[in-house]
């Protein structure tokens, strides 16, 4: 089955710096890659996603890149702010079987210091 | 914005007791899921449900677990005889269809503590 690796497990940056979180996946049939932000005790919230027919997607300060050949995808946050501090999870799924089963990475705790 | 709602938000139960966690998926959604997150760990898939039957289940979802859609709105997860290791946050989720990229919406979670 699918396996998703995520690095780093923790990331500390200064406000205004960029943060990059990387994930690799094992199932070449995976075709959907969302990123979730989770604050303590809260639900995972989708912040950006990318499909396998696209190499890059950007939404204001957040961008995701996908390299299908290497089977890895990355989250880029620019101009980080203290409110970006949270745990970020990548996930992968293949939605061609009639439903989506998300396989999550192990999470990255991002701490943005003012 | 429509939301997936879950009850209870927190439940404490004794080992061996039965627990039912309830979810109301978004009204026009057709695919329902339960995920689990042990404290400090990643979110793990438990089960998916479509058209009144289980589509797929993980190794975690053993005979102690069951799901049901008892009416047109609720989706429940039952744990028959809870174990200490069942302590976790349980998230219900739903999406409109199974197409790749269709956003999955998560509920706020039910925190289960087994003592």
XYZ file of C-alpha atoms in Angstrom:
229
model
C 0.000 0.000 0.000
C 0.869 3.665 -0.096
C 3.486 5.018 2.271
C 4.154 8.725 2.746
C 7.343 10.016 4.340
C 7.541 13.606 5.578
C 10.534 15.735 6.598
C 11.484 17.496 8.732
C 9.551 16.511 11.833
C 10.125 19.954 13.346
C 11.022 23.237 11.724
C 11.799 26.505 13.477
C 12.039 29.729 11.496
C 12.059 33.433 12.164
C 9.092 35.512 11.143
C 9.463 36.546 7.521
C 11.619 33.563 6.567
C 10.490 30.838 4.184
C 9.650 27.306 5.264
C 9.816 24.188 3.130
C 8.367 20.805 4.024
C 9.004 17.762 1.868
C 7.125 14.532 1.333
C 7.769 11.410 -0.685
C 5.236 8.783 -1.636
C 5.561 5.209 -2.770
C 2.473 4.464 -4.883
C 2.947 5.725 -8.420
C -0.846 5.526 -8.891
C -1.425 8.285 -6.334
C -2.832 11.309 -8.120
C -3.957 13.764 -5.469
C -1.759 15.449 -2.876
C -3.344 17.718 -0.273
C -1.657 19.578 2.552
C -3.388 20.057 5.876
C -2.686 22.436 8.736
C -3.628 21.243 12.182
C -3.660 23.402 15.259
C -3.577 21.770 18.666
C -6.772 19.817 19.343
C -8.378 20.924 16.095
C -9.362 19.242 12.859
C -6.969 19.054 9.905
C -7.742 21.946 7.596
C -6.935 21.829 3.915
C -4.603 24.661 2.935
C -3.617 23.682 -0.588
C -3.711 20.661 -2.844
C -2.306 19.555 -6.165
C -3.300 16.955 -8.701
C -0.880 14.796 -10.612
C -1.414 16.609 -13.904
C 0.021 19.821 -12.455
C 3.608 20.521 -11.410
C 3.079 23.573 -9.241
C 0.266 25.491 -7.592
C 0.359 28.716 -5.654
C -2.082 30.466 -3.346
C -0.755 33.733 -1.940
C 2.095 32.828 0.450
C 1.665 29.069 0.011
C 2.844 26.956 -2.891
C 3.099 23.254 -3.575
C 5.342 21.544 -6.109
C 5.060 18.006 -7.388
C 7.700 15.857 -9.047
C 5.921 12.737 -10.278
C 9.071 11.104 -11.579
C 10.782 11.318 -8.227
C 7.510 10.823 -6.352
C 7.932 13.758 -4.080
C 6.045 16.944 -3.352
C 6.812 19.959 -1.236
C 5.035 22.742 0.610
C 6.559 26.199 0.485
C 5.461 28.958 2.827
C 6.937 32.409 2.220
C 6.974 35.397 4.557
C 6.052 33.222 7.504
C 4.014 34.688 10.329
C 3.564 33.501 13.933
C 0.032 32.359 13.087
C 1.530 29.884 10.626
C 2.782 27.923 13.645
C 1.021 24.538 13.600
C 1.535 20.942 12.553
C 1.433 20.426 8.803
C 0.543 17.087 7.246
C 0.982 16.034 3.673
C -1.199 13.284 2.248
C -1.582 11.255 -0.898
C -4.475 9.412 -2.423
C -5.665 7.884 -5.628
C -9.260 8.735 -6.333
C -9.931 6.492 -9.284
C -11.510 3.699 -7.273
C -14.679 5.605 -6.463
C -13.526 7.094 -3.197
C -10.477 8.741 -1.709
C -8.377 7.153 0.991
C -5.898 9.683 2.282
C -2.549 8.364 3.480
C -0.948 10.963 5.701
C 2.659 11.783 6.382
C 3.963 11.903 9.923
C 3.615 15.670 10.241
C 5.914 18.671 10.594
C 5.673 20.945 13.588
C 6.367 24.448 12.321
C 7.281 27.116 14.849
C 7.531 30.699 13.640
C 9.225 32.992 16.113
C 8.432 36.720 16.082
C -19.745 27.042 4.773
C -21.243 23.599 5.452
C -19.483 21.529 8.075
C -19.123 17.953 9.193
C -20.335 17.804 12.789
C -19.359 15.245 15.395
C -20.595 14.292 18.835
C -19.465 13.921 21.507
C -16.448 16.207 21.439
C -14.902 14.258 24.301
C -15.804 10.951 25.899
C -14.191 9.065 28.747
C -15.054 5.398 28.959
C -13.931 2.372 30.908
C -12.023 -0.383 29.186
C -14.396 -3.009 27.819
C -17.307 -0.626 27.392
C -19.020 0.058 24.089
C -18.703 3.497 22.554
C -20.643 5.102 19.719
C -19.267 8.177 18.018
C -21.665 10.145 15.887
C -21.172 12.221 12.795
C -23.375 14.250 10.498
C -21.642 14.551 7.135
C -22.282 17.450 4.800
C -25.733 16.963 3.357
C -24.956 16.444 -0.340
C -21.889 14.303 0.266
C -21.866 10.644 -0.691
C -18.568 9.299 0.664
C -17.933 9.040 4.374
C -14.839 8.187 6.332
C -13.484 7.663 9.800
C -9.896 8.509 10.599
C -8.019 8.181 13.866
C -5.196 10.197 15.365
C -3.388 8.971 18.441
C -1.970 11.884 20.444
C 1.131 13.256 18.771
C 0.932 10.915 15.801
C -0.295 11.106 12.240
C -3.850 10.793 11.051
C -4.679 7.205 10.058
C -7.412 5.924 7.794
C -9.911 3.556 9.415
C -12.768 3.008 7.007
C -14.632 4.429 4.045
C -18.343 4.055 3.428
C -20.419 4.546 0.309
C -23.894 3.517 -0.732
C -24.596 1.972 2.660
C -21.626 -0.321 2.680
C -17.963 -0.305 3.576
C -15.728 0.471 0.593
C -12.418 -0.175 2.281
C -11.103 -0.673 5.779
C -7.639 -0.615 7.278
C -5.941 -3.191 9.471
C -6.875 -1.071 12.484
C -10.570 -1.556 11.730
C -10.948 -5.025 13.227
C -14.043 -6.887 14.410
C -14.398 -4.535 17.367
C -15.256 -1.682 15.032
C -18.385 -1.159 12.994
C -19.963 1.689 11.080
C -23.546 2.431 10.300
C -25.696 4.994 8.602
C -28.878 4.503 10.634
C -30.813 7.276 8.902
C -30.361 9.813 6.142
C -28.096 12.101 8.102
C -26.051 10.293 10.749
C -22.944 8.184 10.299
C -21.730 6.320 13.357
C -18.603 4.498 14.484
C -19.086 1.858 17.150
C -16.301 0.307 19.169
C -17.722 -2.790 20.817
C -15.287 -3.400 23.644
C -12.841 -0.543 24.058
C -9.172 -1.067 24.809
C -6.674 1.377 26.266
C -5.022 1.687 22.864
C -8.276 2.936 21.343
C -7.674 6.260 23.095
C -7.359 8.749 20.268
C -9.044 11.550 18.395
C -11.520 10.154 15.898
C -12.287 12.285 12.874
C -15.259 11.817 10.623
C -14.884 13.103 7.080
C -16.920 13.296 3.925
C -16.671 14.295 0.309
C -19.115 14.788 -2.490
C -17.786 12.167 -4.846
C -14.811 9.922 -5.221
C -13.108 11.777 -8.005
C -9.485 12.612 -7.531
C -9.075 16.011 -5.979
C -12.547 16.263 -4.553
C -12.041 18.000 -1.232
C -12.452 15.910 1.877
C -13.931 17.828 4.798
C -13.082 16.792 8.331
C -15.205 17.179 11.424
C -13.833 18.692 14.630
C -13.161 15.263 16.052
C -14.252 13.176 19.019
C -11.599 12.720 21.640
C -11.935 9.259 23.180
C -10.164 8.432 26.418
C -10.272 4.817 27.566
C -9.367 4.293 31.215
